[in-house]
Short mmCIF file of C-alpha atoms and ligand atoms in Angstrom, two decimals:
data_model
loop_
_atom_site.label_atom_id
_atom_site.label_comp_id
_atom_site.label_asym_id
_atom_site.label_seq_id
_atom_site.Cartn_x
_atom_site.Cartn_y
_atom_site.Cartn_z
CA UNK A 1345 -4.17 11.60 22.55
CA UNK A 1346 -2.83 8.25 23.49
CA UNK A 1347 -0.53 6.73 20.92
CA UNK A 1348 0.65 3.51 22.57
CA UNK A 1349 4.22 3.48 24.00
CA UNK A 1350 5.45 1.02 21.38
CA UNK A 1351 3.60 2.68 18.51
CA UNK A 1352 5.69 2.43 15.33
CA UNK A 1353 6.27 5.65 13.37
CA UNK A 1354 7.45 5.00 9.86
CA UNK A 1355 7.40 5.86 6.20
CA UNK A 1356 6.81 3.71 3.15
CA UNK A 1357 7.89 3.14 -0.44
CA UNK A 1358 7.69 0.43 -3.12
CA UNK A 1359 10.30 -1.24 -5.25
CA UNK A 1360 9.26 -0.14 -8.74
CA UNK A 1361 8.52 3.39 -7.58
CA UNK A 1362 12.00 4.08 -6.20
CA UNK A 1363 14.63 1.48 -7.00
CA UNK A 1364 15.55 2.04 -10.64
CA UNK A 1365 18.32 -0.42 -11.65
CA UNK A 1366 15.70 -1.89 -13.92
CA UNK A 1367 18.04 -4.30 -15.67
CA UNK A 1368 21.00 -4.29 -13.27
CA UNK A 1369 22.67 -7.42 -11.95
CA UNK A 1370 20.44 -9.93 -13.67
CA UNK A 1371 17.02 -8.45 -12.79
CA UNK A 1372 14.16 -9.71 -14.91
CA UNK A 1373 11.45 -7.55 -16.34
CA UNK A 1374 8.23 -6.72 -14.55
CA UNK A 1375 4.94 -5.79 -16.16
CA UNK A 1376 5.57 -2.23 -15.23
CA UNK A 1377 8.95 -2.29 -17.04
CA UNK A 1378 7.11 -3.45 -20.19
CA UNK A 1379 3.88 -1.48 -19.95
CA UNK A 1380 5.55 1.86 -19.10
CA UNK A 1381 7.00 1.72 -22.63
CA UNK A 1382 3.64 1.47 -24.34
CA UNK A 1383 2.80 4.81 -25.99
CA UNK A 1384 0.42 6.91 -23.93
CA UNK A 1385 0.32 4.69 -20.85
CA UNK A 1386 2.38 6.79 -18.42
CA UNK A 1387 2.61 10.58 -18.19
CA UNK A 1388 5.24 11.86 -20.63
CA UNK A 1389 6.43 8.39 -21.25
CA UNK A 1390 8.10 8.18 -17.80
CA UNK A 1391 9.40 4.80 -16.65
CA UNK A 1392 10.88 3.39 -13.49
CA UNK A 1393 14.23 2.65 -15.19
CA UNK A 1394 16.09 5.03 -12.87
CA UNK A 1395 13.35 6.40 -10.56
CA UNK A 1396 15.06 7.57 -7.37
CA UNK A 1397 18.03 5.30 -8.09
CA UNK A 1398 17.45 3.93 -4.60
CA UNK A 1399 19.12 0.66 -5.77
CA UNK A 1400 22.39 2.58 -5.86
CA UNK A 1401 21.67 5.27 -3.31
CA UNK A 1402 19.98 3.27 -0.51
CA UNK A 1403 22.77 4.08 1.98
CA UNK A 1404 22.10 7.81 1.62
CA UNK A 1405 18.39 7.16 1.93
CA UNK A 1406 18.73 5.13 5.06
CA UNK A 1407 20.86 7.97 6.51
CA UNK A 1408 18.02 10.41 5.73
CA UNK A 1409 15.52 8.07 7.38
CA UNK A 1410 17.63 8.00 10.43
CA UNK A 1411 17.88 11.81 10.44
CA UNK A 1412 14.09 11.92 10.44
CA UNK A 1413 14.08 9.42 13.32
CA UNK A 1414 11.95 6.75 11.65
CA UNK A 1415 11.29 3.69 13.80
CA UNK A 1416 10.45 1.62 10.74
CA UNK A 1417 10.59 1.65 6.96
CA UNK A 1418 8.04 -0.18 4.82
CA UNK A 1419 9.55 -1.29 1.53
CA UNK A 1420 8.69 -3.90 -1.06
CA UNK A 1421 10.79 -6.54 -2.75
CA UNK A 1422 10.96 -6.67 -6.49
CA UNK A 1423 9.90 -10.19 -7.40
CA UNK A 1424 11.72 -10.26 -10.77
CA UNK A 1425 14.87 -8.87 -9.22
CA UNK A 1426 15.03 -12.00 -7.13
CA UNK A 1427 13.42 -14.48 -9.61
CA UNK A 1428 14.00 -13.03 -13.12
CA UNK A 1429 11.61 -15.60 -14.55
CA UNK A 1430 9.22 -15.26 -11.66
CA UNK A 1431 9.74 -18.95 -10.73
CA UNK A 1432 12.75 -21.23 -10.72
CA UNK A 1433 16.30 -19.81 -10.81
CA UNK A 1434 17.21 -17.38 -8.06
CA UNK A 1435 19.21 -14.28 -8.99
CA UNK A 1436 21.74 -14.18 -6.10
CA UNK A 1437 22.78 -10.47 -6.69
CA UNK A 1438 19.14 -9.52 -6.32
CA UNK A 1439 18.95 -11.09 -2.91
CA UNK A 1440 22.36 -9.60 -1.93
CA UNK A 1441 20.94 -6.16 -2.63
CA UNK A 1442 18.15 -6.73 -0.09
CA UNK A 1443 20.68 -8.12 2.32
CA UNK A 1444 22.73 -4.88 2.09
CA UNK A 1445 19.68 -2.68 2.36
CA UNK A 1446 18.40 -4.56 5.40
CA UNK A 1447 21.74 -4.47 7.11
CA UNK A 1448 21.95 -0.67 6.58
CA UNK A 1449 18.47 -0.30 8.10
CA UNK A 1450 19.24 -2.42 11.08
CA UNK A 1451 22.56 -0.66 11.75
CA UNK A 1452 20.57 2.57 11.96
CA UNK A 1453 18.08 0.99 14.30
CA UNK A 1454 15.21 1.12 11.70
CA UNK A 1455 12.86 -1.84 11.71
CA UNK A 1456 12.14 -3.24 8.25
CA UNK A 1457 8.49 -3.95 7.31
CA UNK A 1458 8.59 -5.93 4.08
CA UNK A 1459 5.91 -6.20 1.50
CA UNK A 1460 6.36 -9.19 -0.76
CA UNK A 1461 4.48 -7.78 -3.74
CA UNK A 1462 3.69 -4.19 -4.71
CA UNK A 1463 2.63 -4.55 -8.29
CA UNK A 1464 5.90 -5.22 -10.23
CA UNK A 1465 4.74 -8.66 -11.41
CA UNK A 1466 7.32 -10.77 -13.26
CA UNK A 1467 6.71 -10.37 -17.03
CA UNK A 1468 7.69 -14.01 -17.59
CA UNK A 1469 4.80 -15.18 -15.37
CA UNK A 1470 2.42 -12.77 -17.08
CA UNK A 1471 3.34 -14.60 -20.32
CA UNK A 1472 2.25 -17.84 -18.60
CA UNK A 1473 -1.17 -16.41 -17.87
CA UNK A 1474 -0.30 -14.37 -14.79
CA UNK A 1475 -3.05 -14.25 -12.19
CA UNK A 1476 -5.45 -16.03 -14.53
CA UNK A 1477 -3.39 -19.21 -14.08
CA UNK A 1478 -4.41 -21.11 -10.92
CA UNK A 1479 -0.74 -21.99 -10.50
CA UNK A 1480 -0.10 -18.26 -9.78
CA UNK A 1481 -0.94 -18.86 -6.14
CA UNK A 1482 1.84 -21.43 -5.90
CA UNK A 1483 4.34 -19.27 -7.84
CA UNK A 1484 3.70 -16.55 -5.22
CA UNK A 1485 4.09 -18.96 -2.33
CA UNK A 1486 7.31 -20.28 -3.75
CA UNK A 1487 8.63 -16.77 -4.17
CA UNK A 1488 7.61 -15.98 -0.61
CA UNK A 1489 9.54 -19.04 0.60
CA UNK A 1490 12.75 -17.87 -1.17
CA UNK A 1491 12.44 -14.43 0.51
CA UNK A 1492 11.55 -15.74 3.91
CA UNK A 1493 14.37 -18.26 3.91
CA UNK A 1494 16.86 -15.45 3.15
CA UNK A 1495 15.55 -12.45 5.04
CA UNK A 1496 13.54 -13.69 8.02
CA UNK A 1497 16.52 -13.60 10.31
CA UNK A 1498 16.20 -9.85 10.00
CA UNK A 1499 12.61 -9.17 9.03
CA UNK A 1500 9.77 -9.88 11.39
CA UNK A 1501 7.00 -7.75 9.87
CA UNK A 1502 5.60 -9.07 6.60
CA UNK A 1503 2.90 -7.96 4.27
CA UNK A 1504 1.94 -10.40 1.52
CA UNK A 1505 0.30 -8.26 -1.14
CA UNK A 1506 -0.17 -4.50 -1.53
CA UNK A 1507 -3.63 -3.40 -2.60
CA UNK A 1508 -4.55 -6.20 -4.98
CA UNK A 1509 -7.80 -4.25 -5.52
CA UNK A 1510 -5.75 -1.75 -7.57
CA UNK A 1511 -3.74 -4.08 -9.79
CA UNK A 1512 -6.85 -6.22 -10.38
CA UNK A 1513 -9.32 -3.41 -11.04
CA UNK A 1514 -6.96 -1.00 -12.78
CA UNK A 1515 -4.50 -3.54 -14.18
CA UNK A 1516 -6.90 -6.27 -15.32
CA UNK A 1517 -10.26 -4.50 -15.81
CA UNK A 1518 -9.75 -0.88 -16.91
CA UNK A 1519 -6.16 -1.31 -18.20
CA UNK A 1520 -4.74 1.90 -16.67
CA UNK A 1521 -2.16 0.05 -14.63
CA UNK A 1522 0.13 -2.82 -15.59
CA UNK A 1523 -0.33 -5.34 -17.12
CA UNK A 1524 -2.73 -3.03 -18.97
CA UNK A 1525 -5.46 -5.63 -19.57
CA UNK A 1526 -9.19 -5.02 -20.16
CA UNK A 1527 -10.57 -8.41 -19.32
CA UNK A 1528 -14.18 -9.51 -19.09
CA UNK A 1529 -15.46 -9.37 -15.54
CA UNK A 1530 -15.46 -13.16 -15.09
CA UNK A 1531 -11.72 -13.20 -15.75
CA UNK A 1532 -11.15 -10.34 -13.30
CA UNK A 1533 -12.97 -12.42 -10.61
CA UNK A 1534 -10.88 -15.46 -11.47
CA UNK A 1535 -7.65 -13.45 -11.19
CA UNK A 1536 -8.90 -12.04 -7.91
CA UNK A 1537 -9.61 -15.49 -6.53
CA UNK A 1538 -6.09 -16.59 -7.39
CA UNK A 1539 -4.62 -13.46 -5.93
CA UNK A 1540 -6.46 -14.10 -2.68
CA UNK A 1541 -5.26 -17.67 -2.65
CA UNK A 1542 -1.73 -16.43 -3.28
CA UNK A 1543 -2.07 -14.25 -0.19
CA UNK A 1544 -3.18 -17.17 1.95
CA UNK A 1545 -0.45 -19.51 0.68
CA UNK A 1546 2.15 -16.84 1.32
CA UNK A 1547 0.91 -16.44 4.89
CA UNK A 1548 1.31 -20.22 5.28
CA UNK A 1549 4.87 -20.10 3.81
CA UNK A 1550 5.89 -17.28 6.10
CA UNK A 1551 4.61 -18.95 9.26
CA UNK A 1552 6.13 -22.31 8.30
CA UNK A 1553 9.59 -20.99 7.44
CA UNK A 1554 10.29 -17.76 9.32
CA UNK A 1555 13.35 -17.86 11.56
CA UNK A 1556 11.94 -15.22 13.92
CA UNK A 1557 8.34 -15.06 14.99
CA UNK A 1558 6.60 -13.35 12.16
CA UNK A 1559 3.96 -10.59 12.36
CA UNK A 1560 1.87 -10.95 9.16
CA UNK A 1561 -0.61 -8.69 7.47
CA UNK A 1562 -2.42 -7.96 4.25
CA UNK A 1563 -2.50 -4.45 2.73
CA UNK A 1564 -5.86 -3.13 1.66
CA UNK A 1565 -6.67 0.04 -0.36
CA UNK A 1566 -9.49 1.28 1.76
CA UNK A 1567 -12.12 3.67 0.31
CA UNK A 1568 -13.67 4.92 3.49
CA UNK A 1569 -17.34 5.75 3.84
CA UNK A 1570 -17.50 8.53 6.40
CA UNK A 1571 -20.75 9.12 8.34
CA UNK A 1572 -22.12 12.51 7.38
CA UNK A 1573 -22.84 13.17 11.05
CA UNK A 1574 -22.23 11.35 14.31
CA UNK A 1575 -25.86 10.38 14.66
CA UNK A 1576 -26.38 6.65 15.20
CA UNK A 1577 -28.34 6.44 11.91
CA UNK A 1578 -25.57 7.97 9.75
CA UNK A 1579 -22.91 5.87 11.45
CA UNK A 1580 -24.78 2.61 10.77
CA UNK A 1581 -25.64 3.70 7.23
CA UNK A 1582 -21.98 4.49 6.43
CA UNK A 1583 -20.82 1.23 8.02
CA UNK A 1584 -23.33 -0.71 5.87
CA UNK A 1585 -22.20 1.08 2.70
CA UNK A 1586 -18.55 0.58 3.49
CA UNK A 1587 -18.97 -3.22 3.39
CA UNK A 1588 -21.63 -3.45 0.68
CA UNK A 1589 -20.70 -4.89 -2.68
CA UNK A 1590 -22.95 -3.08 -5.12
CA UNK A 1591 -20.98 -2.60 -8.32
CA UNK A 1592 -19.42 -4.90 -10.95
CA UNK A 1593 -15.79 -4.26 -10.13
CA UNK A 1594 -13.46 -5.63 -7.41
CA UNK A 1595 -12.43 -2.32 -5.80
CA UNK A 1596 -14.82 -2.91 -2.96
CA UNK A 1597 -13.48 -3.49 0.54
CA UNK A 1598 -15.59 -6.49 1.63
CA UNK A 1599 -14.70 -8.46 -1.57
CA UNK A 1600 -11.27 -8.86 -0.03
CA UNK A 1601 -11.68 -8.27 3.67
CA UNK A 1602 -14.45 -10.78 4.17
CA UNK A 1603 -12.69 -13.75 2.40
CA UNK A 1604 -9.44 -12.88 4.20
CA UNK A 1605 -10.84 -12.35 7.65
CA UNK A 1606 -13.98 -14.52 7.58
CA UNK A 1607 -13.34 -17.10 4.94
CA UNK A 1608 -16.39 -16.21 2.83
CA UNK A 1609 -17.20 -14.00 -0.17
CA UNK A 1610 -19.95 -11.52 0.78
CA UNK A 1611 -23.46 -12.73 -0.21
CA UNK A 1612 -24.48 -9.46 -1.87
CA UNK A 1613 -21.46 -9.72 -4.18
CA UNK A 1614 -22.07 -13.38 -5.02
CA UNK A 1615 -25.69 -12.49 -5.90
CA UNK A 1616 -24.64 -9.52 -8.04
CA UNK A 1617 -21.75 -11.30 -9.82
CA UNK A 1618 -23.77 -14.49 -10.38
CA UNK A 1619 -22.55 -16.52 -13.30
CA UNK A 1620 -19.36 -14.51 -13.59
CA UNK A 1621 -18.04 -16.13 -10.40
CA UNK A 1622 -15.26 -18.67 -10.91
CA UNK A 1623 -15.61 -22.11 -9.47
CA UNK A 1624 -14.35 -22.27 -5.90
CA UNK A 1625 -12.76 -25.52 -4.96
CA UNK A 1626 -12.97 -27.25 -1.60
CA UNK A 1627 -10.34 -25.80 0.72
CA UNK A 1628 -9.81 -22.53 -1.19
CA UNK A 1629 -11.54 -20.36 1.34
CA UNK A 1630 -9.60 -21.95 4.22
CA UNK A 1631 -6.37 -21.12 2.42
CA UNK A 1632 -7.47 -17.55 1.86
CA UNK A 1633 -8.51 -16.98 5.50
CA UNK A 1634 -5.30 -17.65 7.33
CA UNK A 1635 -5.30 -15.82 10.66
CA UNK A 1636 -3.53 -12.48 10.45
CA UNK A 1637 -1.59 -10.42 13.02
CA UNK A 1638 -2.64 -7.16 11.52
CA UNK A 1639 -4.83 -5.68 8.77
CA UNK A 1640 -2.75 -3.02 6.96
CA UNK A 1641 -4.65 -0.04 5.77
CA UNK A 1642 -3.72 2.38 2.99
CA UNK A 1643 -6.04 5.30 3.52
CA UNK A 1644 -6.02 8.54 1.61
CA UNK A 1645 -9.57 9.71 1.46
CA UNK A 1646 -13.20 9.05 2.18
CA UNK A 1647 -16.66 10.29 1.10
CA UNK A 1648 -19.56 11.24 3.30
CA UNK A 1649 -22.59 8.98 3.48
CA UNK A 1650 -25.91 9.59 5.27
CA UNK A 1651 -28.88 7.47 6.25
CA UNK A 1652 -31.91 7.69 3.97
CA UNK A 1653 -35.48 7.78 5.35
CA UNK A 1654 -35.99 4.28 3.86
CA UNK A 1655 -33.19 2.90 6.08
CA UNK A 1656 -30.54 2.79 3.39
CA UNK A 1657 -27.46 5.00 2.85
CA UNK A 1658 -26.59 7.52 0.22
CA UNK A 1659 -23.60 9.62 -0.89
CA UNK A 1660 -23.84 13.16 0.28
CA UNK A 1661 -23.39 15.55 -2.63
CA UNK A 1662 -19.94 17.14 -2.56
CA UNK A 1663 -19.34 20.82 -2.16
CA UNK A 1664 -17.95 22.86 -5.01
CA UNK A 1665 -14.47 24.08 -4.26
CA UNK A 1666 -13.80 21.49 -1.60
CA UNK A 1667 -10.15 20.96 -0.62
CA UNK A 1668 -8.34 18.54 -2.97
CA UNK A 1669 -4.76 17.33 -3.19
CA UNK A 1670 -2.72 17.33 -6.45
CA UNK A 1671 -4.25 13.90 -7.20
CA UNK A 1672 -7.68 15.56 -6.93
CA UNK A 1673 -8.27 13.41 -3.92
CA UNK A 1674 -10.45 14.74 -1.12
CA UNK A 1675 -8.89 16.11 2.06
CA UNK A 1676 -11.00 14.09 4.40
CA UNK A 1677 -9.18 13.44 7.70
CA UNK A 1678 -12.12 11.60 9.28
CA UNK A 1679 -11.30 8.72 6.94
CA UNK A 1680 -8.49 7.86 9.35
CA UNK A 1681 -10.95 7.57 12.18
CA UNK A 1682 -13.84 5.72 10.50
CA UNK A 1683 -11.83 3.43 8.25
CA UNK A 1684 -9.83 1.80 11.07
CA UNK A 1685 -12.84 1.96 13.39
CA UNK A 1686 -15.22 0.15 10.97
CA UNK A 1687 -12.61 -2.51 10.11
CA UNK A 1688 -11.75 -3.06 13.76
CA UNK A 1689 -15.43 -3.29 14.74
CA UNK A 1690 -16.05 -5.87 11.99
CA UNK A 1691 -12.95 -8.11 12.28
CA UNK A 1692 -11.19 -7.32 15.55
CA UNK A 1693 -7.80 -7.63 13.86
CA UNK A 1694 -5.22 -4.97 14.93
CA UNK A 1695 -4.75 -2.22 12.42
CA UNK A 1696 -1.72 -0.41 11.01
CA UNK A 1697 -1.79 2.53 8.65
CA UNK A 1698 0.72 1.44 6.05
CA UNK A 1699 0.10 4.43 3.69
CA UNK A 1700 -1.31 7.87 4.22
CA UNK A 1701 -0.13 11.14 2.72
CA UNK A 1702 -0.70 13.52 -0.14
CA UNK A 1703 0.63 14.70 -3.47
CA UNK A 1704 1.52 18.35 -3.05
CA UNK A 1705 2.65 21.09 -5.40
CA UNK A 1706 6.28 20.99 -4.18
CA UNK A 1707 9.39 22.65 -5.67
CA UNK A 1708 12.61 23.98 -4.30
CA UNK A 1709 12.04 27.54 -3.02
CA UNK A 1710 14.43 30.42 -3.52
CA UNK A 1711 15.92 29.76 -0.09
CA UNK A 1712 16.90 26.22 -1.26
CA UNK A 1713 14.31 24.56 0.92
CA UNK A 1714 11.07 22.69 0.17
CA UNK A 1715 8.23 24.25 2.09
CA UNK A 1716 5.18 22.03 2.13
CA UNK A 1717 2.73 23.49 4.77
CA UNK A 1718 -0.19 21.79 3.12
CA UNK A 1719 1.33 18.37 3.73
CA UNK A 1720 2.04 19.17 7.37
CA UNK A 1721 -1.54 20.33 7.91
CA UNK A 1722 -2.86 17.29 6.05
CA UNK A 1723 -0.85 14.76 8.05
CA UNK A 1724 -1.64 16.49 11.31
CA UNK A 1725 -5.36 16.42 10.70
CA UNK A 1726 -5.29 12.77 9.61
CA UNK A 1727 -3.06 11.59 12.50
CA UNK A 1728 -5.23 13.30 15.06
CA UNK A 1729 -8.10 11.20 13.71
CA UNK A 1730 -6.14 7.97 14.00
CA UNK A 1731 -5.27 9.04 17.55
CA UNK A 1732 -9.01 9.44 18.21
CA UNK A 1733 -9.68 5.98 16.85
CA UNK A 1734 -6.99 4.60 19.18
CA UNK A 1735 -8.54 6.46 22.10
CA UNK A 1736 -11.86 4.82 21.16
CA UNK A 1737 -10.38 1.33 21.43
CA UNK A 1738 -9.02 0.61 17.94
CA UNK A 1739 -5.89 -1.50 18.26
CA UNK A 1740 -3.06 0.05 16.27
CA UNK A 1741 0.52 -1.04 15.61
CA UNK A 1742 1.83 1.89 13.68
CA UNK A 1743 1.61 4.54 11.01
CA UNK A 1744 3.59 4.93 7.76
CA UNK A 1745 3.69 8.13 5.78
CA UNK A 1746 3.43 7.66 2.06
CA UNK A 1747 6.05 8.30 0.98
CA UNK A 1748 9.62 8.64 2.19
CA UNK A 1749 10.73 9.94 -1.18
CA UNK A 1750 9.05 11.59 -4.18
CA UNK A 1751 8.76 8.72 -6.63
CA UNK A 1752 7.22 7.18 -9.75
CA UNK A 1753 3.51 7.58 -9.23
CA UNK A 1754 2.41 4.79 -11.59
CA UNK A 1755 0.40 6.11 -14.54
CA UNK A 1756 1.14 9.68 -13.36
CA UNK A 1757 4.90 9.16 -13.65
CA UNK A 1758 6.99 11.80 -11.91
CA UNK A 1759 4.25 14.44 -12.12
CA UNK A 1760 3.00 13.81 -8.55
CA UNK A 1761 5.15 14.32 -5.45
CA UNK A 1762 4.14 12.32 -2.37
CA UNK A 1763 7.51 12.40 -0.54
CA UNK A 1764 8.51 13.99 2.72
CA UNK A 1765 11.95 14.01 1.00
CA UNK A 1766 12.14 15.94 -2.26
CA UNK A 1767 13.98 14.21 -5.19
CA UNK A 1768 15.49 16.01 -8.12
CA UNK A 1769 14.96 13.37 -10.78
CA UNK A 1770 17.56 14.93 -12.97
CA UNK A 1771 20.46 14.92 -10.54
CA UNK A 1772 19.19 12.50 -7.90
CA UNK A 1773 19.63 15.18 -5.19
CA UNK A 1774 17.51 14.70 -2.11
CA UNK A 1775 16.19 17.58 0.07
CA UNK A 1776 14.27 17.06 3.34
CA UNK A 1777 10.97 18.91 3.04
CA UNK A 1778 9.60 20.88 6.01
CA UNK A 1779 7.21 18.02 6.64
CA UNK A 1780 10.18 15.71 7.27
CA UNK A 1781 11.39 17.98 10.05
CA UNK A 1782 7.83 18.30 11.42
CA UNK A 1783 7.44 14.52 11.35
CA UNK A 1784 10.64 14.15 13.28
CA UNK A 1785 9.09 16.22 16.10
CA UNK A 1786 5.94 14.10 15.99
CA UNK A 1787 8.00 10.96 16.30
CA UNK A 1788 10.14 12.27 19.14
CA UNK A 1789 7.10 13.28 21.09
CA UNK A 1790 5.16 10.06 20.24
CA UNK A 1791 2.40 12.11 18.74
CA UNK A 1792 2.22 14.83 21.47
CA UNK A 1793 3.35 17.43 18.90
CA UNK A 1794 0.12 16.80 16.98
CA UNK A 1795 -1.83 18.85 19.50
CA UNK A 1796 0.12 21.97 18.58
CA UNK A 1797 -1.99 24.30 16.43
C1 GCO B 1272 -1.32 2.95 -3.72
C2 GCO B 1272 0.02 2.39 -3.76
C3 GCO B 1272 1.14 3.44 -3.81
C4 GCO B 1272 0.80 4.78 -4.38
C5 GCO B 1272 0.22 5.67 -3.35
C6 GCO B 1272 -0.24 7.01 -3.94
O1 GCO B 1272 -1.86 3.12 -2.68
O2 GCO B 1272 -1.84 3.27 -4.81
O3 GCO B 1272 0.22 1.55 -2.71
O4 GCO B 1272 2.07 2.81 -4.57
O5 GCO B 1272 1.92 5.36 -4.92
O6 GCO B 1272 -0.90 5.08 -2.84
O7 GCO B 1272 -1.16 6.82 -4.95
#
């Protein structure tokens, strides 16, 4: 299996999920700070107030990353930590925190991959209409400029937004995620349009201001449609389904990937959404479709699709008792072949897997260790499939396990453990899980260890 020589092996996390320090040193509130306090929104009323306390323990965490041998660490910046009101005055201590964290990474030879926005939207901007306000695209670009001016001497790899599908569909349509809104679909489409424009304007800001040549990507939550067999008919059916827009929500790949990579909204979606579509002004689509250096894929699972006799595609009924993770997500390794493959075939933009992993039933065993054989098996199966995609010509920059640490899993609070490092949320103690040691061997061998049974 040929992982390229310069393939980047990393792990990922996001600000609200690990930092804590929710009101420290002048940080403003995010919509997750506020919504996590609403009764019944998050499991057992958990909040990110302390989380992994990474804000105070980042040095220890960087040491652990270095023990695992990570080449790179994907993190996100808390927008309200840097701009407490979302726009305007800069909170210098917030920037100093990211300075210190980056310096620690670089001293350990770990390359930072920075995500500008991973869902902790400034509450003050939400009060000004948030993503419904057309100015939100400029607010984001201005924030991007502050970050790039300060950090781009040390950061080269940038991602604008993480999975806007999720905060738009779950945060603005179903209300499960912050800001907890249940808006009419026309408003969801309007917010989505502004969020896409924010992405494009941030790419422009990064390219215009970066002090070192930037490598820029957009992070998509990819629901993969896996061909039920490798017959040409099933492959083409799954491909068609993967990019079809057939339902009235925005959690559909092509609704983002076509505007971003091709500068157009897909025709089937436009026809289906009809009068709910917001007005699109001249120049908007050009802003959205800034050329990218990579398309970043968060892939956890896929479903099998087969060709129908009429030439369409259909979901293959799922087997009872199929393997599921603690999120009840399918163990479906081929998603890491077909997801990158279909996206590469369609857009020819290099891929990176910026999240992949599983919630496991982890605890500290009697011997004081955390044994997580399911996670090792899961990651091995998925990584073999990404290796196969690379062998078949998909260009690939790197792979990031989600997550470096157990953390605040949004509406599920601390009830789900995704880390390769165990965190005791009472004491803050960290323990490397077996999967962390296994991953070290994978990294050291540049993937050769994946062939071991
Ligand atoms: C996402 C987010 C992460 C999650 C992870 C597990 O993909 O939903 O980027 O923040 O924690 O994916 O659900």
